[in-house]
XYZ file of N, CA, C and O in Angstrom:
792
model
N 91.672 -38.411 -59.744
C 91.363 -37.397 -58.745
C 90.463 -36.312 -59.322
O 89.676 -35.730 -58.607
N 90.589 -36.046 -60.633
C 89.741 -35.024 -61.242
C 88.267 -35.425 -61.138
O 87.426 -34.611 -60.784
N 87.967 -36.694 -61.441
C 86.585 -37.162 -61.367
C 86.054 -37.053 -59.940
O 84.924 -36.622 -59.724
N 86.871 -37.409 -58.968
C 86.454 -37.307 -57.569
C 86.143 -35.855 -57.225
O 85.127 -35.556 -56.598
N 86.980 -34.931 -57.674
C 86.747 -33.508 -57.406
C 85.457 -33.038 -58.068
O 84.661 -32.335 -57.454
N 85.244 -33.448 -59.326
C 84.033 -33.037 -60.043
C 82.793 -33.557 -59.319
O 81.823 -32.832 -59.113
N 82.810 -34.829 -58.918
C 81.654 -35.387 -58.213
C 81.428 -34.685 -56.885
O 80.301 -34.377 -56.518
N 82.497 -34.427 -56.164
C 82.365 -33.737 -54.875
C 81.826 -32.332 -55.083
O 80.944 -31.882 -54.359
N 82.325 -31.622 -56.097
C 81.862 -30.260 -56.358
C 80.395 -30.279 -56.783
O 79.613 -29.437 -56.357
N 80.016 -31.250 -57.631
C 78.626 -31.337 -58.073
C 77.707 -31.554 -56.886
O 76.647 -30.959 -56.790
N 78.110 -32.447 -55.973
C 77.299 -32.699 -54.783
C 77.170 -31.418 -53.974
O 76.088 -31.048 -53.541
N 78.278 -30.739 -53.772
C 78.235 -29.504 -52.994
C 77.429 -28.442 -53.717
O 76.670 -27.712 -53.104
N 77.595 -28.329 -55.019
C 76.902 -27.291 -55.777
C 75.391 -27.466 -55.685
O 74.655 -26.509 -55.530
N 74.922 -28.689 -55.763
C 73.485 -28.931 -55.674
C 72.944 -28.532 -54.310
O 71.787 -28.174 -54.178
N 73.787 -28.592 -53.290
C 73.380 -28.245 -51.927
C 73.731 -26.803 -51.563
O 73.629 -26.435 -50.398
N 74.135 -26.001 -52.536
C 74.589 -24.643 -52.233
C 73.566 -23.870 -51.415
O 73.885 -23.235 -50.433
N 72.324 -23.896 -51.860
C 71.256 -23.301 -51.051
C 69.938 -23.997 -51.365
O 69.839 -24.770 -52.319
N 68.956 -23.741 -50.537
C 67.691 -24.473 -50.595
C 67.006 -24.366 -51.950
O 66.429 -25.350 -52.431
N 67.039 -23.212 -52.590
C 66.380 -23.050 -53.881
C 66.964 -23.958 -54.937
O 66.238 -24.633 -55.678
N 68.301 -23.983 -55.021
C 68.959 -24.865 -55.984
C 68.663 -26.325 -55.675
O 68.373 -27.117 -56.577
N 68.755 -26.687 -54.412
C 68.518 -28.079 -54.032
C 67.099 -28.511 -54.386
O 66.891 -29.617 -54.902
N 66.123 -27.648 -54.143
C 64.743 -27.988 -54.468
C 64.552 -28.181 -55.972
O 63.884 -29.132 -56.404
N 65.139 -27.306 -56.771
C 65.003 -27.440 -58.227
C 65.739 -28.668 -58.743
O 65.219 -29.397 -59.599
N 66.940 -28.935 -58.232
C 67.667 -30.145 -58.629
C 66.834 -31.382 -58.285
O 66.697 -32.298 -59.100
N 66.288 -31.390 -57.081
C 65.491 -32.536 -56.631
C 64.267 -32.717 -57.506
O 63.928 -33.845 -57.894
N 63.602 -31.625 -57.840
C 62.410 -31.686 -58.679
C 62.717 -32.342 -60.029
O 61.990 -33.239 -60.476
N 63.806 -31.943 -60.660
C 64.125 -32.484 -61.979
C 64.679 -33.910 -61.897
O 64.468 -34.714 -62.810
N 65.343 -34.272 -60.818
C 65.757 -35.669 -60.631
C 64.516 -36.542 -60.449
O 64.420 -37.629 -61.015
N 63.556 -36.058 -59.679
C 62.312 -36.817 -59.490
C 61.554 -36.959 -60.807
O 60.967 -38.010 -61.085
N 61.550 -35.904 -61.604
C 60.890 -35.988 -62.912
C 61.594 -37.016 -63.790
O 60.948 -37.801 -64.487
N 62.915 -37.025 -63.764
C 63.682 -38.017 -64.516
C 63.288 -39.430 -64.086
O 63.023 -40.300 -64.917
N 63.227 -39.656 -62.788
C 62.883 -40.983 -62.288
C 61.443 -41.364 -62.616
O 61.150 -42.517 -62.932
N 60.544 -40.382 -62.575
C 59.146 -40.640 -62.953
C 59.071 -41.056 -64.417
O 58.383 -42.012 -64.780
N 59.816 -40.349 -65.266
C 59.842 -40.688 -66.691
C 60.423 -42.083 -66.920
O 59.936 -42.829 -67.773
N 61.453 -42.444 -66.159
C 62.029 -43.792 -66.285
C 60.982 -44.859 -65.987
O 60.872 -45.852 -66.711
N 60.200 -44.643 -64.934
C 59.158 -45.617 -64.592
C 58.112 -45.697 -65.702
O 57.652 -46.784 -66.075
N 57.739 -44.554 -66.253
C 56.747 -44.520 -67.333
C 57.290 -45.206 -68.587
O 56.604 -46.001 -69.224
N 58.536 -44.905 -68.923
C 59.162 -45.509 -70.099
C 59.342 -47.016 -69.928
O 59.242 -47.779 -70.894
N 59.592 -47.466 -68.703
C 59.758 -48.898 -68.436
C 58.452 -49.641 -68.741
O 58.479 -50.761 -69.260
N 57.323 -49.013 -68.438
C 56.025 -49.628 -68.752
C 55.802 -49.694 -70.255
O 55.273 -50.676 -70.769
N 56.203 -48.640 -70.971
C 56.009 -48.580 -72.418
C 57.007 -49.451 -73.177
O 56.704 -49.937 -74.265
N 58.210 -49.602 -72.612
C 59.284 -50.326 -73.295
C 59.938 -51.321 -72.332
O 61.071 -51.117 -71.885
N 59.249 -52.421 -72.000
C 59.797 -53.357 -71.015
C 61.085 -54.045 -71.465
O 61.820 -54.582 -70.642
N 61.380 -53.991 -72.761
C 62.589 -54.625 -73.281
C 63.818 -53.713 -73.241
O 64.926 -54.154 -73.512
N 63.642 -52.440 -72.860
C 64.776 -51.511 -72.827
C 65.678 -51.802 -71.629
O 65.203 -52.190 -70.555
N 66.951 -51.537 -71.825
C 67.905 -51.674 -70.727
C 67.806 -50.454 -69.807
O 67.217 -49.428 -70.183
N 68.416 -50.574 -68.633
C 68.454 -49.436 -67.707
C 69.109 -48.224 -68.382
O 68.671 -47.091 -68.189
N 70.156 -48.473 -69.141
C 70.858 -47.371 -69.816
C 69.949 -46.683 -70.830
O 69.928 -45.458 -70.922
N 69.184 -47.453 -71.591
C 68.261 -46.857 -72.566
C 67.194 -46.018 -71.864
O 66.865 -44.917 -72.311
N 66.660 -46.546 -70.776
C 65.655 -45.808 -70.015
C 66.246 -44.515 -69.470
O 65.636 -43.439 -69.576
N 67.431 -44.631 -68.873
C 68.110 -43.462 -68.291
C 68.341 -42.386 -69.355
O 68.026 -41.209 -69.145
N 68.902 -42.782 -70.494
C 69.244 -41.807 -71.528
C 68.015 -41.150 -72.141
O 68.033 -39.950 -72.420
N 66.931 -41.919 -72.349
C 65.724 -41.309 -72.923
C 65.112 -40.315 -71.943
O 64.731 -39.204 -72.312
N 65.031 -40.697 -70.670
C 64.491 -39.781 -69.658
C 65.378 -38.550 -69.540
O 64.889 -37.422 -69.405
N 66.685 -38.748 -69.595
C 67.634 -37.621 -69.537
C 67.399 -36.650 -70.697
O 67.405 -35.435 -70.526
N 67.157 -37.199 -71.882
C 66.907 -36.368 -73.066
C 65.614 -35.560 -72.902
O 65.552 -34.377 -73.229
N 64.583 -36.185 -72.358
C 63.301 -35.495 -72.161
C 63.448 -34.384 -71.123
O 62.954 -33.260 -71.331
N 64.119 -34.666 -70.008
C 64.312 -33.637 -68.980
C 65.159 -32.491 -69.537
O 64.866 -31.319 -69.282
N 66.181 -32.815 -70.320
C 66.985 -31.761 -70.962
C 66.135 -30.879 -71.856
O 66.284 -29.653 -71.877
N 65.208 -31.492 -72.597
C 64.313 -30.726 -73.465
C 63.376 -29.844 -72.633
O 63.116 -28.685 -72.993
N 62.880 -30.376 -71.504
C 62.028 -29.565 -70.624
C 62.779 -28.336 -70.121
O 62.238 -27.224 -70.103
N 64.019 -28.549 -69.708
C 64.827 -27.423 -69.219
C 65.055 -26.391 -70.321
O 65.040 -25.186 -70.066
N 65.264 -26.852 -71.546
C 65.449 -25.915 -72.655
C 64.179 -25.123 -72.944
O 64.237 -23.915 -73.182
N 63.038 -25.797 -72.905
C 61.767 -25.090 -73.136
C 61.549 -24.039 -72.055
O 61.182 -22.893 -72.349
N 61.769 -24.407 -70.818
C 61.607 -23.451 -69.719
C 62.553 -22.263 -69.912
O 62.161 -21.106 -69.771
N 63.800 -22.553 -70.248
C 64.798 -21.492 -70.409
C 64.466 -20.562 -71.560
O 64.434 -19.340 -71.394
N 64.211 -21.138 -72.746
C 64.054 -20.319 -73.946
C 62.659 -19.775 -74.174
O 62.494 -18.742 -74.812
N 61.636 -20.447 -73.662
C 60.261 -20.010 -73.901
C 59.653 -19.246 -72.726
O 58.660 -18.554 -72.893
N 60.242 -19.402 -71.525
C 59.653 -18.744 -70.363
C 60.636 -17.816 -69.653
O 60.350 -16.646 -69.469
N 61.788 -18.359 -69.232
C 62.703 -17.576 -68.400
C 63.348 -16.428 -69.173
O 63.280 -15.276 -68.725
N 63.964 -16.700 -70.299
C 64.600 -15.616 -71.056
C 63.594 -14.553 -71.497
O 63.861 -13.356 -71.339
N 62.417 -14.918 -72.041
C 61.440 -13.881 -72.366
C 61.019 -13.048 -71.153
O 60.781 -11.846 -71.268
N 60.944 -13.675 -69.958
C 60.595 -12.918 -68.755
C 61.669 -11.880 -68.440
O 61.373 -10.861 -67.806
N 62.893 -12.133 -68.881
C 63.985 -11.173 -68.696
C 64.071 -10.163 -69.835
O 64.923 -9.287 -69.832
N 63.189 -10.314 -70.834
C 63.212 -9.410 -71.979
C 64.076 -9.891 -73.126
O 64.304 -9.161 -74.092
N 64.558 -11.121 -73.050
C 65.404 -11.678 -74.113
C 64.521 -12.547 -75.009
O 64.046 -13.600 -74.597
N 64.302 -12.078 -76.222
C 63.487 -12.812 -77.181
C 64.406 -13.276 -78.307
O 64.985 -12.461 -79.029
N 64.543 -14.570 -78.432
C 65.409 -15.135 -79.464
C 64.587 -15.493 -80.690
O 63.423 -15.892 -80.569
N 65.184 -15.383 -81.878
C 64.449 -15.785 -83.089
C 64.237 -17.298 -83.102
O 64.972 -18.042 -82.446
N 63.237 -17.730 -83.836
C 62.976 -19.166 -83.956
C 64.181 -19.858 -84.587
O 64.869 -19.288 -85.435
N 64.408 -21.076 -84.176
C 65.521 -21.876 -84.683
C 65.315 -22.141 -86.174
O 64.250 -22.584 -86.589
N 66.328 -21.836 -86.961
C 66.239 -21.991 -88.412
C 67.019 -23.192 -88.930
O 67.160 -23.355 -90.135
N 67.586 -23.965 -88.032
C 68.379 -25.118 -88.450
C 69.849 -24.887 -88.165
O 70.292 -23.771 -87.890
N 70.615 -25.943 -88.249
C 72.039 -25.885 -87.936
C 72.779 -25.035 -88.953
O 72.569 -25.144 -90.148
N 73.664 -24.169 -88.458
C 74.488 -23.312 -89.315
C 75.933 -23.510 -88.897
O 76.369 -23.026 -87.866
N 76.691 -24.237 -89.719
C 78.071 -24.569 -89.347
C 79.000 -23.360 -89.357
O 80.099 -23.425 -88.827
N 78.552 -22.238 -89.892
C 79.402 -21.045 -89.907
C 79.380 -20.298 -88.568
O 80.197 -19.408 -88.338
N 78.445 -20.655 -87.685
C 78.344 -19.982 -86.393
C 79.293 -20.637 -85.401
O 79.306 -21.861 -85.247
N 80.063 -19.811 -84.726
C 80.989 -20.297 -83.710
C 80.186 -20.565 -82.429
O 79.637 -19.638 -81.846
N 80.147 -21.825 -81.967
C 79.321 -22.156 -80.803
C 79.977 -21.863 -79.457
O 79.369 -22.102 -78.420
N 81.195 -21.373 -79.463
C 81.885 -21.112 -78.202
C 81.236 -19.967 -77.438
O 80.631 -19.072 -78.022
N 81.388 -20.003 -76.139
C 80.884 -18.933 -75.283
C 81.994 -17.906 -75.114
O 83.144 -18.262 -74.857
N 81.667 -16.647 -75.251
C 82.656 -15.596 -75.052
C 83.071 -15.532 -73.585
O 82.235 -15.700 -72.690
N 84.331 -15.278 -73.357
C 84.848 -15.172 -71.999
C 84.097 -14.100 -71.209
O 83.770 -14.285 -70.041
N 83.791 -12.983 -71.854
C 83.094 -11.898 -71.160
C 81.690 -12.334 -70.726
O 81.193 -11.932 -69.684
N 81.056 -13.226 -71.494
C 79.747 -13.731 -71.091
C 79.886 -14.694 -69.913
O 79.202 -14.559 -68.903
N 80.786 -15.672 -70.049
C 80.947 -16.681 -68.997
C 81.417 -16.064 -67.690
O 81.027 -16.505 -66.610
N 82.243 -15.032 -67.776
C 82.842 -14.441 -66.582
C 81.992 -13.342 -65.969
O 81.951 -13.197 -64.752
N 81.306 -12.578 -66.800
C 80.594 -11.402 -66.294
C 79.092 -11.455 -66.581
O 78.279 -11.462 -65.661
N 78.725 -11.477 -67.842
C 77.315 -11.307 -68.214
C 76.421 -12.389 -67.620
O 75.309 -12.097 -67.168
N 76.889 -13.637 -67.593
C 76.043 -14.705 -67.071
C 75.844 -14.605 -65.563
O 75.004 -15.292 -65.002
N 76.594 -13.732 -64.916
C 76.484 -13.578 -63.450
C 75.391 -12.587 -63.055
O 75.195 -12.325 -61.875
N 74.658 -12.055 -64.052
C 73.604 -11.092 -63.740
C 72.593 -11.682 -62.762
O 72.000 -10.968 -61.970
N 72.425 -12.998 -62.820
C 71.444 -13.651 -61.959
C 71.728 -13.486 -60.483
O 70.822 -13.622 -59.655
N 72.966 -13.171 -60.137
C 73.291 -12.967 -58.723
C 72.506 -11.802 -58.135
O 72.234 -11.779 -56.939
N 72.152 -10.831 -58.976
C 71.445 -9.656 -58.455
C 69.950 -9.915 -58.242
O 69.292 -9.141 -57.556
N 69.419 -10.980 -58.808
C 67.974 -11.220 -58.692
C 67.621 -12.201 -57.574
O 66.460 -12.490 -57.350
N 68.632 -12.679 -56.845
C 68.411 -13.625 -55.751
C 67.779 -12.900 -54.561
O 68.214 -11.814 -54.182
N 66.774 -13.526 -53.958
C 66.100 -12.948 -52.795
C 66.854 -13.239 -51.502
O 67.568 -14.229 -51.397
N 66.651 -12.398 -50.518
C 67.274 -12.543 -49.207
C 66.677 -13.696 -48.403
O 67.341 -14.293 -47.573
N 65.418 -13.984 -48.655
C 64.809 -15.069 -47.905
C 63.900 -15.898 -48.787
O 63.451 -15.452 -49.836
N 63.670 -17.122 -48.336
C 62.762 -18.026 -49.014
C 61.439 -18.014 -48.272
O 61.379 -18.260 -47.074
N 60.386 -17.728 -49.010
C 59.039 -17.828 -48.480
C 58.617 -19.281 -48.651
O 58.817 -19.867 -49.714
N 58.072 -19.866 -47.601
C 57.600 -21.252 -47.683
C 56.091 -21.251 -47.481
O 55.596 -20.657 -46.522
N 55.394 -21.915 -48.407
C 53.929 -21.884 -48.396
C 53.336 -23.285 -48.336
O 53.885 -24.230 -48.894
N 52.169 -23.371 -47.690
C 51.399 -24.611 -47.659
C 50.576 -24.712 -48.951
O 50.511 -23.756 -49.729
N 49.919 -25.847 -49.143
C 49.126 -26.053 -50.362
C 48.026 -25.003 -50.528
O 47.676 -24.635 -51.646
N 47.486 -24.517 -49.429
C 46.404 -23.529 -49.494
C 46.915 -22.102 -49.708
O 46.142 -21.157 -49.713
N 48.222 -21.942 -49.848
C 48.807 -20.628 -50.084
C 49.167 -19.875 -48.816
O 49.728 -18.789 -48.879
N 48.830 -20.441 -47.673
C 49.177 -19.815 -46.397
C 50.643 -20.066 -46.078
O 51.245 -21.019 -46.554
N 51.189 -19.230 -45.219
C 52.580 -19.387 -44.798
C 52.779 -20.742 -44.132
O 51.928 -21.208 -43.379
N 53.892 -21.365 -44.435
C 54.230 -22.661 -43.847
C 54.365 -22.530 -42.334
O 54.710 -21.465 -41.819
N 54.143 -23.615 -41.630
C 54.329 -23.607 -40.180
C 55.782 -23.292 -39.826
O 56.066 -22.846 -38.723
N 56.684 -23.489 -40.767
C 58.102 -23.200 -40.533
C 58.454 -21.761 -40.892
O 59.546 -21.303 -40.603
N 57.528 -21.045 -41.525
C 57.772 -19.650 -41.879
C 58.823 -19.480 -42.962
O 59.267 -20.438 -43.577
N 59.206 -18.241 -43.185
C 60.255 -17.933 -44.159
C 61.614 -18.220 -43.533
O 61.747 -18.295 -42.315
N 62.624 -18.348 -44.388
C 63.972 -18.614 -43.888
C 64.972 -17.812 -44.715
O 64.829 -17.693 -45.930
N 65.946 -17.217 -44.042
C 66.953 -16.399 -44.727
C 67.889 -17.266 -45.554
O 68.229 -18.382 -45.160
N 68.313 -16.722 -46.669
C 69.263 -17.396 -47.547
C 70.504 -17.827 -46.783
O 70.979 -18.958 -46.927
N 71.031 -16.971 -45.922
C 72.260 -17.300 -45.188
C 72.092 -18.505 -44.262
O 73.060 -19.117 -43.858
N 70.838 -18.846 -43.943
C 70.574 -19.978 -43.061
C 70.483 -21.312 -43.799
O 70.369 -22.364 -43.157
N 70.511 -21.272 -45.137
C 70.335 -22.520 -45.894
C 71.506 -22.827 -46.826
O 71.390 -23.688 -47.689
N 72.637 -22.141 -46.663
C 73.816 -22.506 -47.444
C 74.313 -23.868 -46.967
O 74.653 -24.044 -45.795
N 74.349 -24.830 -47.867
C 74.859 -26.178 -47.585
C 74.188 -26.825 -46.372
O 74.835 -27.493 -45.582
N 72.887 -26.602 -46.244
C 72.131 -27.218 -45.149
C 70.916 -27.957 -45.716
O 69.774 -27.566 -45.494
N 71.145 -29.045 -46.452
C 70.009 -29.759 -47.058
C 69.042 -30.350 -46.041
O 67.873 -30.558 -46.354
N 69.505 -30.584 -44.826
C 68.611 -31.177 -43.831
C 67.497 -30.226 -43.411
O 66.464 -30.667 -42.910
N 67.695 -28.914 -43.632
C 66.613 -27.960 -43.347
C 65.394 -28.335 -44.185
O 64.260 -28.311 -43.697
N 65.635 -28.704 -45.421
C 64.527 -29.085 -46.297
C 63.903 -30.390 -45.807
O 62.691 -30.497 -45.667
N 64.736 -31.371 -45.548
C 64.255 -32.674 -45.093
C 63.468 -32.555 -43.793
O 62.397 -33.142 -43.648
N 63.985 -31.781 -42.857
C 63.383 -31.694 -41.527
C 62.228 -30.709 -41.429
O 61.499 -30.722 -40.448
N 62.074 -29.838 -42.440
C 61.063 -28.786 -42.333
C 60.101 -28.771 -43.518
O 59.909 -27.754 -44.165
N 59.525 -29.915 -43.814
C 58.421 -29.959 -44.768
C 58.755 -30.375 -46.181
O 57.870 -30.413 -47.034
N 60.017 -30.648 -46.494
C 60.379 -31.086 -47.840
C 60.497 -29.939 -48.829
O 60.512 -28.765 -48.457
N 60.549 -30.293 -50.111
C 60.766 -29.277 -51.144
C 59.499 -28.514 -51.515
O 59.578 -27.396 -52.014
N 58.337 -29.090 -51.281
C 57.090 -28.463 -51.737
C 56.871 -27.057 -51.202
O 56.551 -26.140 -51.987
N 57.009 -26.801 -49.890
C 56.808 -25.426 -49.407
C 57.775 -24.423 -50.045
O 57.402 -23.288 -50.347
N 59.029 -24.852 -50.278
C 60.003 -23.977 -50.935
C 59.585 -23.697 -52.380
O 59.626 -22.551 -52.836
N 59.196 -24.744 -53.109
C 58.810 -24.564 -54.515
C 57.575 -23.684 -54.644
O 57.512 -22.823 -55.533
N 56.602 -23.862 -53.754
C 55.411 -22.999 -53.785
C 55.795 -21.544 -53.536
O 55.297 -20.634 -54.193
N 56.680 -21.348 -52.574
C 57.132 -19.990 -52.278
C 57.890 -19.379 -53.446
O 57.661 -18.219 -53.814
N 58.788 -20.164 -54.049
C 59.562 -19.639 -55.184
C 58.660 -19.320 -56.370
O 58.930 -18.402 -57.142
N 57.562 -20.085 -56.518
C 56.641 -19.851 -57.634
C 55.845 -18.562 -57.464
O 55.376 -17.981 -58.437
N 55.701 -18.099 -56.219
C 54.895 -16.903 -55.978
C 55.734 -15.671 -55.626
O 55.255 -14.548 -55.773
N 56.945 -15.879 -55.183
C 57.790 -14.768 -54.736
C 58.437 -14.062 -55.926
O 58.965 -14.709 -56.822
N 58.394 -12.746 -55.915
C 59.037 -11.983 -56.982
C 60.542 -11.954 -56.762
O 61.011 -11.879 -55.632
N 61.266 -12.006 -57.868
C 62.729 -11.908 -57.780
C 63.129 -10.472 -57.475
O 62.330 -9.545 -57.621
N 64.367 -10.303 -57.049
C 64.909 -8.968 -56.821
C 65.049 -8.244 -58.159
O 65.093 -8.861 -59.221
N 65.185 -6.943 -58.103
C 65.386 -6.124 -59.292
C 66.701 -6.522 -59.966
O 67.685 -6.769 -59.300
N 66.700 -6.594 -61.285
C 67.932 -6.855 -62.038
C 68.737 -5.559 -62.055
O 68.377 -4.594 -62.731
N 69.784 -5.505 -61.236
C 70.572 -4.285 -61.094
C 71.987 -4.636 -60.662
O 72.420 -5.777 -60.821
N 72.700 -3.705 -60.097
C 74.084 -3.923 -59.675
C 74.181 -4.258 -58.186
O 75.255 -4.209 -57.613
N 73.075 -4.580 -57.554
C 73.065 -4.837 -56.113
C 72.862 -6.308 -55.817
O 72.256 -7.030 -56.615
N 73.367 -6.736 -54.659
C 73.157 -8.105 -54.187
C 72.691 -8.059 -52.746
O 73.055 -7.163 -51.995
N 71.913 -9.061 -52.379
C 71.418 -9.145 -51.014
C 72.568 -9.428 -50.048
O 73.618 -9.956 -50.437
N 72.359 -9.092 -48.786
C 73.388 -9.237 -47.769
C 73.938 -10.648 -47.616
O 75.121 -10.835 -47.358
N 73.080 -11.664 -47.779
C 73.559 -13.036 -47.633
C 74.626 -13.375 -48.664
O 75.567 -14.110 -48.369
N 74.489 -12.836 -49.875
C 75.494 -13.087 -50.914
C 76.728 -12.214 -50.738
O 77.813 -12.574 -51.188
N 76.566 -11.066 -50.111
C 77.707 -10.161 -49.898
C 78.515 -10.512 -48.653
O 79.694 -10.179 -48.575
N 77.892 -11.125 -47.681
C 78.559 -11.298 -46.390
C 78.592 -12.720 -45.844
O 79.395 -13.007 -44.957
N 77.724 -13.604 -46.327
C 77.595 -14.921 -45.696
C 77.736 -16.084 -46.673
O 77.495 -17.229 -46.294
N 78.107 -15.844 -47.924
C 78.172 -16.891 -48.938
C 79.056 -18.043 -48.476
O 80.218 -17.837 -48.125
N 78.503 -19.232 -48.490
C 79.194 -20.484 -48.155
C 79.647 -20.572 -46.708
O 80.319 -21.519 -46.327
N 79.326 -19.585 -45.904
C 79.733 -19.646 -44.502
C 78.804 -20.548 -43.710
O 77.626 -20.669 -44.023
N 79.332 -21.168 -42.661
C 78.449 -21.971 -41.811
C 77.410 -21.081 -41.150
O 77.682 -19.909 -40.886
N 76.215 -21.616 -40.890
C 75.175 -20.795 -40.251
C 75.691 -20.128 -38.976
O 76.387 -20.743 -38.182
N 75.372 -18.856 -38.848
C 75.772 -18.111 -37.669
C 77.149 -17.483 -37.747
O 77.588 -16.819 -36.819
N 77.839 -17.678 -38.853
C 79.168 -17.065 -38.983
C 79.279 -16.347 -40.321
O 78.400 -16.448 -41.164
N 80.340 -15.631 -40.510
C 80.558 -14.884 -41.738
C 80.969 -15.840 -42.852
O 81.378 -16.966 -42.625
N 80.882 -15.349 -44.075
C 81.261 -16.148 -45.227
C 81.982 -15.293 -46.244
O 82.628 -14.310 -45.887
N 81.827 -15.641 -47.501
C 82.498 -14.930 -48.586
C 81.597 -13.839 -49.157
O 80.402 -13.786 -48.892
N 82.197 -12.999 -49.998
C 81.502 -11.889 -50.647
C 81.439 -12.193 -52.136
O 82.463 -12.191 -52.819
N 80.240 -12.470 -52.647
C 80.092 -12.844 -54.051
C 80.482 -11.716 -54.999
O 81.004 -11.973 -56.083
N 80.251 -10.471 -54.604
C 80.669 -9.353 -55.459
C 82.189 -9.368 -55.610
O 82.712 -9.238 -56.721
N 82.905 -9.552 -54.504
C 84.370 -9.604 -54.565
C 84.835 -10.781 -55.422
O 85.776 -10.649 -56.212
N 84.169 -11.931 -55.286
C 84.526 -13.100 -56.091
C 84.330 -12.801 -57.569
O 85.171 -13.133 -58.409
N 83.209 -12.166 -57.922
C 82.945 -11.822 -59.323
C 83.998 -10.860 -59.869
O 84.464 -11.005 -61.003
N 84.368 -9.866 -59.080
C 85.391 -8.904 -59.523
C 86.730 -9.610 -59.709
O 87.412 -9.411 -60.727
N 87.106 -10.458 -58.761
C 88.373 -11.187 -58.874
C 88.359 -12.134 -60.064
O 89.364 -12.265 -60.774
N 87.247 -12.795 -60.307
C 87.127 -13.698 -61.454
C 87.368 -12.913 -62.743
O 88.063 -13.378 -63.640
N 86.799 -11.736 -62.823
C 86.992 -10.895 -64.006
C 88.443 -10.473 -64.161
O 88.994 -10.514 -65.275
N 89.075 -10.063 -63.089
C 90.477 -9.657 -63.165
C 91.364 -10.822 -63.565
O 92.281 -10.672 -64.370
N 91.110 -12.006 -62.992
C 91.937 -13.172 -63.281
C 91.844 -13.596 -64.733
O 92.793 -14.182 -65.261
N 90.714 -13.348 -65.378
C 90.561 -13.753 -66.774
C 90.768 -12.609 -67.752
O 90.521 -12.765 -68.945
N 91.194 -11.458 -67.254
C 91.545 -10.353 -68.142
C 90.396 -9.580 -68.725
O 90.525 -8.974 -69.792
N 89.264 -9.561 -68.049
C 88.116 -8.797 -68.539
C 88.359 -7.315 -68.267
O 88.709 -6.926 -67.158
N 88.179 -6.450 -69.287
C 88.368 -5.004 -69.059
C 87.301 -4.447 -68.122
O 86.290 -5.104 -67.880
N 87.534 -3.233 -67.611
C 86.577 -2.578 -66.702
C 85.181 -2.551 -67.338
O 85.030 -2.352 -68.514
């Protein structure tokens, strides 16, 4: 039952909102593209070998994006890797997992701008975050992932602060047109449940 729950949660998590779904889809497509390329280069490899090599390459791409682009854009500059050091504890601190890593909630935009290839607004226009919680068919029925990805590439994130947009405060995970959960309240409760000090 644990595996069933994990798979169900993973499916739901990928569909949480349009931005996440578009990025998940993009990297799955890249994985599949790499598998096709690797199959041409290594026709004797098994499906498992192809899958694992492509998975390793996509993982490396995500790490490069995270450490060379995203973190520096946030002002986090890490020193160059000096090699494995067995004296370093690799565990994540509870305060980081519970609180600090949630800073990204404040940079989420209220709406997704969707753009055509020429940079003009999509025929479908922008769409509010609250309208795309667990609604993957919006993407399928309204132009695919490309307009969303173009918009996300050009749209500035919200200010990194203690504020969250209304969709995250009032409509999180709620069906379209109705109320939902409050992410700030969830974050506070998560901290209390794990014993994080004020």
